Amino acid sequence: ELLKIPSRAAKVSDSAAVFQAVFERRSDVTAVCHIHSVASVLAAENQEVLRVRGTEMIKGLGVPGDGVLVVPIIDNKATEPELVPELLRVLETYPTAPAVLVRDHGAYIFGSSAEKAKIATECLGFILDLEMRRGRTDTLEAPLKRRRCGPSVVLLDIEGTTTPISFVKDKLFPYAASAVTSWVETAGDELAEVARDYEKQCKEDQVPFNAAAPKEEVLRLTKEWIAKDRKVPALKDLQGKLWKHGYERGELKGEMFEDTPAAMAEWVATGKRVAIFSSGSREAQ
């Protein structure tokens, strides 16, 4: 159904040259988000590379919780196509960088899919805001009339807060370790995406990954990482898929502490937002 005829011809984005350069250089990237924010500009000041450690949200950019987020920074140019040579240079130096900051401009954030690029963008935005607040607290005091009285968000963990730890450790983890055996046989295109994520993690861990045998490798590493309780994004994403199938089939049933649903309902009724902060993937949550 045609709702409206465009008033003018469609125009290719000025960012197209940058996107194309990233796709050609990085075979693991299929989506790029471009943002302009105060925090991204401030974070790029007076340094060549942004390094962040010890912040939970780095996991959303594919960095292990005990790792270091590394985001190279380049100078801005008069037009976006002029950014390409410098962008390719830093991607050569930092081949696994999840994003690139541009001084006095913004940032480009990468993902293996549109959804993962979106998640990475949200996580980087949080990190940049946090870095700005840590370094510029004197500029961030809100006007008095805009200050809130009391919290507006109730931020919860899952294990031990809304749900017994035993449910996660004794039911969810063993279920995933068992269910992956049948999943790899029927996953189809999803298996290829998971295998790419696992291979990327193995490269970061500097351990071998047999790309010629994705089923066997995903099966082996899933069981190994679960046994070691590794907090890596590749495993968290797959666990979310496996648990979703388990809930849909009725093989899993969620557990909550008795007072959790009533407490959540009360917070929502008073205008508060209830949110979850977790190292797990969104699907896992």
mmCIF file of C-alpha atoms in Angstrom:
data_model
loop_
_atom_site.group_PDB
_atom_site.id
_atom_site.type_symbol
_atom_site.label_atom_id
_atom_site.label_comp_id
_atom_site.label_asym_id
_atom_site.label_seq_id
_atom_site.Cartn_x
_atom_site.Cartn_y
_atom_site.Cartn_z
ATOM 1 C CA GLU A 1 0.000 0.000 0.000
ATOM 2 C CA LEU A 2 1.448 3.341 -1.048
ATOM 3 C CA LEU A 3 0.885 5.827 1.772
ATOM 4 C CA LYS A 4 2.826 8.783 0.464
ATOM 5 C CA ILE A 5 4.909 9.699 -2.559
ATOM 6 C CA PRO A 6 8.284 11.129 -1.480
ATOM 7 C CA SER A 7 8.507 14.842 -2.095
ATOM 8 C CA ARG A 8 12.092 14.514 -3.267
ATOM 9 C CA ALA A 9 14.414 11.830 -4.569
ATOM 10 C CA ALA A 10 16.073 9.522 -2.048
ATOM 11 C CA LYS A 11 19.627 10.453 -1.118
ATOM 12 C CA VAL A 12 22.459 8.112 -0.203
ATOM 13 C CA SER A 13 23.685 8.825 3.324
ATOM 14 C CA ASP A 14 26.915 10.778 3.696
ATOM 15 C CA SER A 15 27.981 7.925 5.977
ATOM 16 C CA ALA A 16 27.784 5.354 3.147
ATOM 17 C CA ALA A 17 31.483 5.566 2.313
ATOM 18 C CA VAL A 18 32.411 4.940 5.950
ATOM 19 C CA PHE A 19 29.993 2.019 6.254
ATOM 20 C CA GLN A 20 31.305 0.431 3.049
ATOM 21 C CA ALA A 21 34.901 0.786 4.197
ATOM 22 C CA VAL A 22 34.102 -0.949 7.488
ATOM 23 C CA PHE A 23 32.294 -3.821 5.740
ATOM 24 C CA GLU A 24 35.211 -4.342 3.357
ATOM 25 C CA ARG A 25 37.803 -4.316 6.140
ATOM 26 C CA ARG A 26 35.853 -6.275 8.771
ATOM 27 C CA SER A 27 34.237 -9.530 7.622
ATOM 28 C CA ASP A 28 32.680 -9.962 11.079
ATOM 29 C CA VAL A 29 30.695 -6.704 10.782
ATOM 30 C CA THR A 30 27.363 -6.599 8.931
ATOM 31 C CA ALA A 31 25.828 -3.524 10.600
ATOM 32 C CA VAL A 32 27.119 -0.107 11.673
ATOM 33 C CA CYS A 33 25.371 2.477 13.855
ATOM 34 C CA HIS A 34 26.394 6.133 13.726
ATOM 35 C CA ILE A 35 25.694 8.464 16.661
ATOM 36 C CA HIS A 36 26.227 12.102 17.603
ATOM 37 C CA SER A 37 26.267 12.766 21.328
ATOM 38 C CA VAL A 38 27.861 15.132 23.808
ATOM 39 C CA ALA A 39 29.432 12.205 25.656
ATOM 40 C CA SER A 40 31.067 10.782 22.503
ATOM 41 C CA VAL A 41 32.633 14.163 21.721
ATOM 42 C CA LEU A 42 33.899 14.720 25.262
ATOM 43 C CA ALA A 43 35.277 11.169 25.515
ATOM 44 C CA ALA A 44 37.439 11.763 22.436
ATOM 45 C CA GLU A 45 39.179 14.825 23.872
ATOM 46 C CA ASN A 46 42.902 14.758 24.703
ATOM 47 C CA GLN A 47 43.531 11.073 23.964
ATOM 48 C CA GLU A 48 44.244 8.780 21.024
ATOM 49 C CA VAL A 49 42.458 5.685 22.344
ATOM 50 C CA LEU A 50 39.643 5.252 24.863
ATOM 51 C CA ARG A 51 40.316 2.379 27.250
ATOM 52 C CA VAL A 52 37.710 1.258 29.783
ATOM 53 C CA ARG A 53 37.949 -1.590 32.289
ATOM 54 C CA GLY A 54 35.905 -2.781 35.231
ATOM 55 C CA THR A 55 32.549 -1.579 33.863
ATOM 56 C CA GLU A 56 29.823 -4.207 33.407
ATOM 57 C CA MET A 57 28.528 -2.769 30.140
ATOM 58 C CA ILE A 58 31.749 -3.498 28.224
ATOM 59 C CA LYS A 59 30.334 -7.005 27.840
ATOM 60 C CA GLY A 60 27.699 -5.589 25.504
ATOM 61 C CA LEU A 61 30.524 -4.717 23.098
ATOM 62 C CA GLY A 62 31.950 -8.225 23.120
ATOM 63 C CA VAL A 63 34.600 -7.594 25.784
ATOM 64 C CA PRO A 64 34.942 -10.082 28.687
ATOM 65 C CA GLY A 65 34.163 -8.707 32.111
ATOM 66 C CA ASP A 66 37.835 -8.930 33.101
ATOM 67 C CA GLY A 67 39.016 -7.444 29.801
ATOM 68 C CA VAL A 68 39.613 -3.923 28.494
ATOM 69 C CA LEU A 69 37.375 -2.070 26.040
ATOM 70 C CA VAL A 70 39.588 -0.392 23.429
ATOM 71 C CA VAL A 71 38.046 2.253 21.145
ATOM 72 C CA PRO A 72 40.422 4.111 18.796
ATOM 73 C CA ILE A 73 39.880 7.812 18.101
ATOM 74 C CA ILE A 74 40.357 9.673 14.817
ATOM 75 C CA ASP A 75 40.211 13.341 13.821
ATOM 76 C CA ASN A 76 37.118 14.787 12.193
ATOM 77 C CA LYS A 77 37.118 15.958 8.560
ATOM 78 C CA ALA A 78 35.035 18.326 6.461
ATOM 79 C CA THR A 79 33.051 15.404 4.970
ATOM 80 C CA GLU A 80 32.492 11.825 6.098
ATOM 81 C CA PRO A 81 34.127 10.168 3.032
ATOM 82 C CA GLU A 82 37.349 11.950 4.048
ATOM 83 C CA LEU A 83 37.319 9.947 7.289
ATOM 84 C CA VAL A 84 37.874 6.661 5.447
ATOM 85 C CA PRO A 85 41.724 6.611 5.176
ATOM 86 C CA GLU A 86 42.227 7.339 8.884
ATOM 87 C CA LEU A 87 39.436 4.945 9.814
ATOM 88 C CA LEU A 88 41.081 2.115 7.864
ATOM 89 C CA ARG A 89 44.412 2.903 9.509
ATOM 90 C CA VAL A 90 43.062 2.517 13.053
ATOM 91 C CA LEU A 91 41.136 -0.635 12.094
ATOM 92 C CA GLU A 92 44.428 -2.059 10.871
ATOM 93 C CA THR A 93 45.997 -1.247 14.232
ATOM 94 C CA TYR A 94 42.950 -2.372 16.258
ATOM 95 C CA PRO A 95 41.360 -5.138 14.096
ATOM 96 C CA THR A 96 38.773 -6.183 16.721
ATOM 97 C CA ALA A 97 37.725 -2.701 17.871
ATOM 98 C CA PRO A 98 33.943 -2.638 18.439
ATOM 99 C CA ALA A 99 33.704 1.082 17.632
ATOM 100 C CA VAL A 100 35.614 4.171 16.516
ATOM 101 C CA LEU A 101 35.226 7.652 18.019
ATOM 102 C CA VAL A 102 35.544 10.766 15.849
ATOM 103 C CA ARG A 103 36.662 13.968 17.565
ATOM 104 C CA ASP A 104 34.080 16.755 17.627
ATOM 105 C CA HIS A 105 31.680 14.515 15.702
ATOM 106 C CA GLY A 106 30.451 11.255 17.246
ATOM 107 C CA ALA A 107 31.051 7.527 16.897
ATOM 108 C CA TYR A 108 30.611 4.525 14.617
ATOM 109 C CA ILE A 109 29.647 1.291 16.381
ATOM 110 C CA PHE A 110 29.917 -2.159 14.790
ATOM 111 C CA GLY A 111 27.927 -5.392 15.116
ATOM 112 C CA SER A 112 27.640 -8.823 13.516
ATOM 113 C CA SER A 113 23.914 -8.079 13.066
ATOM 114 C CA ALA A 114 21.645 -5.040 13.248
ATOM 115 C CA GLU A 115 20.391 -6.104 16.680
ATOM 116 C CA LYS A 116 23.911 -6.540 18.061
ATOM 117 C CA ALA A 117 25.012 -3.194 16.637
ATOM 118 C CA LYS A 118 22.016 -1.585 18.377
ATOM 119 C CA ILE A 119 22.871 -3.264 21.681
ATOM 120 C CA ALA A 120 26.524 -2.263 21.350
ATOM 121 C CA THR A 121 25.455 1.330 20.663
ATOM 122 C CA GLU A 122 23.311 1.430 23.793
ATOM 123 C CA CYS A 123 26.123 -0.041 25.906
ATOM 124 C CA LEU A 124 28.726 2.356 24.498
ATOM 125 C CA GLY A 125 26.379 5.268 25.144
ATOM 126 C CA PHE A 126 26.115 4.197 28.792
ATOM 127 C CA ILE A 127 29.908 3.855 29.076
ATOM 128 C CA LEU A 128 30.566 7.259 27.490
ATOM 129 C CA ASP A 129 28.024 8.933 29.767
ATOM 130 C CA LEU A 130 29.683 7.263 32.741
ATOM 131 C CA GLU A 131 33.147 8.396 31.654
ATOM 132 C CA MET A 132 31.871 11.936 31.154
ATOM 133 C CA ARG A 133 30.253 12.010 34.590
ATOM 134 C CA ARG A 134 33.398 10.697 36.235
ATOM 135 C CA GLY A 135 35.550 13.325 34.601
ATOM 136 C CA ARG A 136 33.132 16.262 34.410
ATOM 137 C CA THR A 137 30.914 16.157 37.472
ATOM 138 C CA ASP A 138 31.089 19.927 37.737
ATOM 139 C CA THR A 139 29.207 20.359 34.436
ATOM 140 C CA LEU A 140 26.482 17.820 35.018
ATOM 141 C CA GLU A 141 24.441 19.209 37.905
ATOM 142 C CA ALA A 142 20.850 19.440 36.707
ATOM 143 C CA PRO A 143 18.860 22.641 37.242
ATOM 144 C CA LEU A 144 16.986 22.540 40.520
ATOM 145 C CA LYS A 145 13.549 22.403 38.885
ATOM 146 C CA ARG A 146 14.561 19.280 36.932
ATOM 147 C CA ARG A 147 15.969 17.313 39.861
ATOM 148 C CA ARG A 148 13.993 14.241 40.840
ATOM 149 C CA CYS A 149 12.855 13.458 44.332
ATOM 150 C CA GLY A 150 13.778 9.848 44.991
ATOM 151 C CA PRO A 151 14.706 7.134 42.489
ATOM 152 C CA SER A 152 12.838 6.841 39.196
ATOM 153 C CA VAL A 153 14.291 3.443 38.268
ATOM 154 C CA VAL A 154 14.570 0.283 40.347
ATOM 155 C CA LEU A 155 17.548 -1.615 38.937
ATOM 156 C CA LEU A 156 17.605 -5.307 39.826
ATOM 157 C CA ASP A 157 19.917 -8.248 39.369
ATOM 158 C CA ILE A 158 18.416 -11.674 38.676
ATOM 159 C CA GLU A 159 20.435 -14.305 40.568
ATOM 160 C CA GLY A 160 19.733 -13.991 44.271
ATOM 161 C CA THR A 161 17.564 -10.883 43.840
ATOM 162 C CA THR A 162 14.458 -11.812 41.854
ATOM 163 C CA THR A 163 15.260 -15.494 41.462
ATOM 164 C CA PRO A 164 16.971 -18.128 43.619
ATOM 165 C CA ILE A 165 20.605 -18.704 42.662
ATOM 166 C CA SER A 166 19.914 -22.423 42.728
ATOM 167 C CA PHE A 167 17.448 -22.091 39.818
ATOM 168 C CA VAL A 168 20.141 -20.607 37.588
ATOM 169 C CA LYS A 169 22.974 -22.877 38.718
ATOM 170 C CA ASP A 170 21.052 -26.129 39.112
ATOM 171 C CA LYS A 171 18.433 -25.841 36.335
ATOM 172 C CA LEU A 172 19.239 -23.251 33.669
ATOM 173 C CA PHE A 173 22.953 -23.986 33.246
ATOM 174 C CA PRO A 174 22.564 -27.804 33.130
ATOM 175 C CA TYR A 175 19.612 -27.428 30.741
ATOM 176 C CA ALA A 176 21.702 -25.383 28.305
ATOM 177 C CA ALA A 177 24.605 -27.850 28.511
ATOM 178 C CA SER A 178 22.228 -30.678 27.648
ATOM 179 C CA ALA A 179 19.993 -28.923 25.084
ATOM 180 C CA VAL A 180 22.873 -27.702 22.925
ATOM 181 C CA THR A 181 23.416 -31.264 21.673
ATOM 182 C CA SER A 182 20.097 -31.339 19.799
ATOM 183 C CA TRP A 183 20.160 -27.608 19.009
ATOM 184 C CA VAL A 184 23.297 -27.789 16.843
ATOM 185 C CA GLU A 185 21.576 -30.396 14.640
ATOM 186 C CA THR A 186 18.522 -28.237 13.885
ATOM 187 C CA ALA A 187 19.782 -24.657 14.235
ATOM 188 C CA GLY A 188 20.328 -24.014 10.521
ATOM 189 C CA ASP A 189 21.513 -20.460 9.809
ATOM 190 C CA GLU A 190 21.619 -19.649 13.527
ATOM 191 C CA LEU A 191 24.483 -22.118 13.944
ATOM 192 C CA ALA A 192 26.675 -20.168 11.511
ATOM 193 C CA GLU A 193 26.122 -16.937 13.465
ATOM 194 C CA VAL A 194 26.863 -18.610 16.796
ATOM 195 C CA ALA A 195 29.963 -20.287 15.333
ATOM 196 C CA ARG A 196 31.275 -16.884 14.181
ATOM 197 C CA ASP A 197 30.813 -15.480 17.677
ATOM 198 C CA TYR A 198 32.544 -18.510 19.212
ATOM 199 C CA GLU A 199 35.436 -18.256 16.773
ATOM 200 C CA LYS A 200 35.861 -14.553 17.611
ATOM 201 C CA GLN A 201 35.958 -15.389 21.321
ATOM 202 C CA CYS A 202 38.558 -18.105 20.702
ATOM 203 C CA LYS A 203 40.735 -15.593 18.853
ATOM 204 C CA GLU A 204 40.538 -13.266 21.848
ATOM 205 C CA ASP A 205 41.386 -16.199 24.135
ATOM 206 C CA GLN A 206 44.210 -17.196 21.762
ATOM 207 C CA VAL A 207 42.964 -20.777 21.535
ATOM 208 C CA PRO A 208 42.200 -22.820 18.387
ATOM 209 C CA PHE A 209 38.770 -23.045 16.766
ATOM 210 C CA ASN A 210 38.109 -25.540 13.967
ATOM 211 C CA ALA A 211 35.899 -23.543 11.584
ATOM 212 C CA ALA A 212 35.500 -26.622 9.388
ATOM 213 C CA ALA A 213 33.548 -28.368 12.155
ATOM 214 C CA PRO A 214 31.186 -25.705 13.604
ATOM 215 C CA LYS A 215 28.748 -28.192 15.173
ATOM 216 C CA GLU A 216 31.446 -30.018 17.054
ATOM 217 C CA GLU A 217 33.196 -26.832 18.156
ATOM 218 C CA VAL A 218 30.031 -25.082 19.374
ATOM 219 C CA LEU A 219 29.018 -28.237 21.238
ATOM 220 C CA ARG A 220 32.460 -28.685 22.811
ATOM 221 C CA LEU A 221 32.969 -25.060 23.807
ATOM 222 C CA THR A 222 29.436 -24.608 25.169
ATOM 223 C CA LYS A 223 29.874 -27.478 27.585
ATOM 224 C CA GLU A 224 33.401 -26.356 28.476
ATOM 225 C CA TRP A 225 32.479 -22.701 29.069
ATOM 226 C CA ILE A 226 29.384 -23.562 31.116
ATOM 227 C CA ALA A 227 31.475 -25.884 33.298
ATOM 228 C CA LYS A 228 33.933 -23.026 33.864
ATOM 229 C CA ASP A 229 31.085 -20.487 34.366
ATOM 230 C CA ARG A 230 32.591 -18.185 31.738
ATOM 231 C CA LYS A 231 30.900 -14.792 31.346
ATOM 232 C CA VAL A 232 31.492 -14.300 27.622
ATOM 233 C CA PRO A 233 28.891 -12.740 25.277
ATOM 234 C CA ALA A 234 29.008 -15.609 22.766
ATOM 235 C CA LEU A 235 27.937 -18.131 25.404
ATOM 236 C CA LYS A 236 25.363 -15.785 26.958
ATOM 237 C CA ASP A 237 23.709 -15.262 23.554
ATOM 238 C CA LEU A 238 23.439 -19.000 22.894
ATOM 239 C CA GLN A 239 22.176 -19.722 26.402
ATOM 240 C CA GLY A 240 19.374 -17.213 25.761
ATOM 241 C CA LYS A 241 18.350 -19.090 22.600
ATOM 242 C CA LEU A 242 18.428 -22.470 24.347
ATOM 243 C CA TRP A 243 16.444 -21.256 27.348
ATOM 244 C CA LYS A 244 13.859 -19.593 25.102
ATOM 245 C CA HIS A 245 13.269 -22.919 23.353
ATOM 246 C CA GLY A 246 13.024 -24.621 26.735
ATOM 247 C CA TYR A 247 10.357 -22.209 28.004
ATOM 248 C CA GLU A 248 8.408 -22.445 24.746
ATOM 249 C CA ARG A 249 8.362 -26.241 24.948
ATOM 250 C CA GLY A 250 7.391 -26.237 28.604
ATOM 251 C CA GLU A 251 10.654 -27.906 29.595
ATOM 252 C CA LEU A 252 11.562 -24.911 31.751
ATOM 253 C CA LYS A 253 9.414 -22.944 34.165
ATOM 254 C CA GLY A 254 10.670 -19.724 35.717
ATOM 255 C CA GLU A 255 11.089 -19.268 39.449
ATOM 256 C CA MET A 256 10.875 -16.076 41.498
ATOM 257 C CA PHE A 257 11.057 -15.280 45.173
ATOM 258 C CA GLU A 258 7.572 -15.085 46.655
ATOM 259 C CA ASP A 259 7.692 -11.327 47.246
ATOM 260 C CA THR A 260 9.201 -10.394 43.848
ATOM 261 C CA PRO A 261 6.034 -10.040 41.692
ATOM 262 C CA ALA A 262 4.207 -7.983 44.342
ATOM 263 C CA ALA A 263 7.212 -5.686 44.849
ATOM 264 C CA MET A 264 7.563 -5.109 41.098
ATOM 265 C CA ALA A 265 3.862 -4.359 40.750
ATOM 266 C CA GLU A 266 4.052 -1.842 43.612
ATOM 267 C CA TRP A 267 7.040 -0.033 42.070
ATOM 268 C CA VAL A 268 5.347 0.199 38.680
ATOM 269 C CA ALA A 269 2.117 1.428 40.277
ATOM 270 C CA THR A 270 4.037 4.327 41.867
ATOM 271 C CA GLY A 271 5.491 5.388 38.510
ATOM 272 C CA LYS A 272 8.892 3.752 38.781
ATOM 273 C CA ARG A 273 10.571 1.795 36.003
ATOM 274 C CA VAL A 274 11.776 -1.708 36.865
ATOM 275 C CA ALA A 275 14.867 -2.783 34.927
ATOM 276 C CA ILE A 276 17.371 -5.642 34.964
ATOM 277 C CA PHE A 277 21.155 -5.208 35.015
ATOM 278 C CA SER A 278 22.846 -8.478 34.122
ATOM 279 C CA SER A 279 25.815 -9.936 32.291
ATOM 280 C CA GLY A 280 23.383 -12.231 30.464
ATOM 281 C CA SER A 281 22.077 -11.506 26.981
ATOM 282 C CA ARG A 282 18.726 -9.774 26.579
ATOM 283 C CA GLU A 283 17.146 -13.013 25.424
ATOM 284 C CA ALA A 284 18.579 -14.792 28.467
ATOM 285 C CA GLN A 285 17.130 -12.161 30.775
#
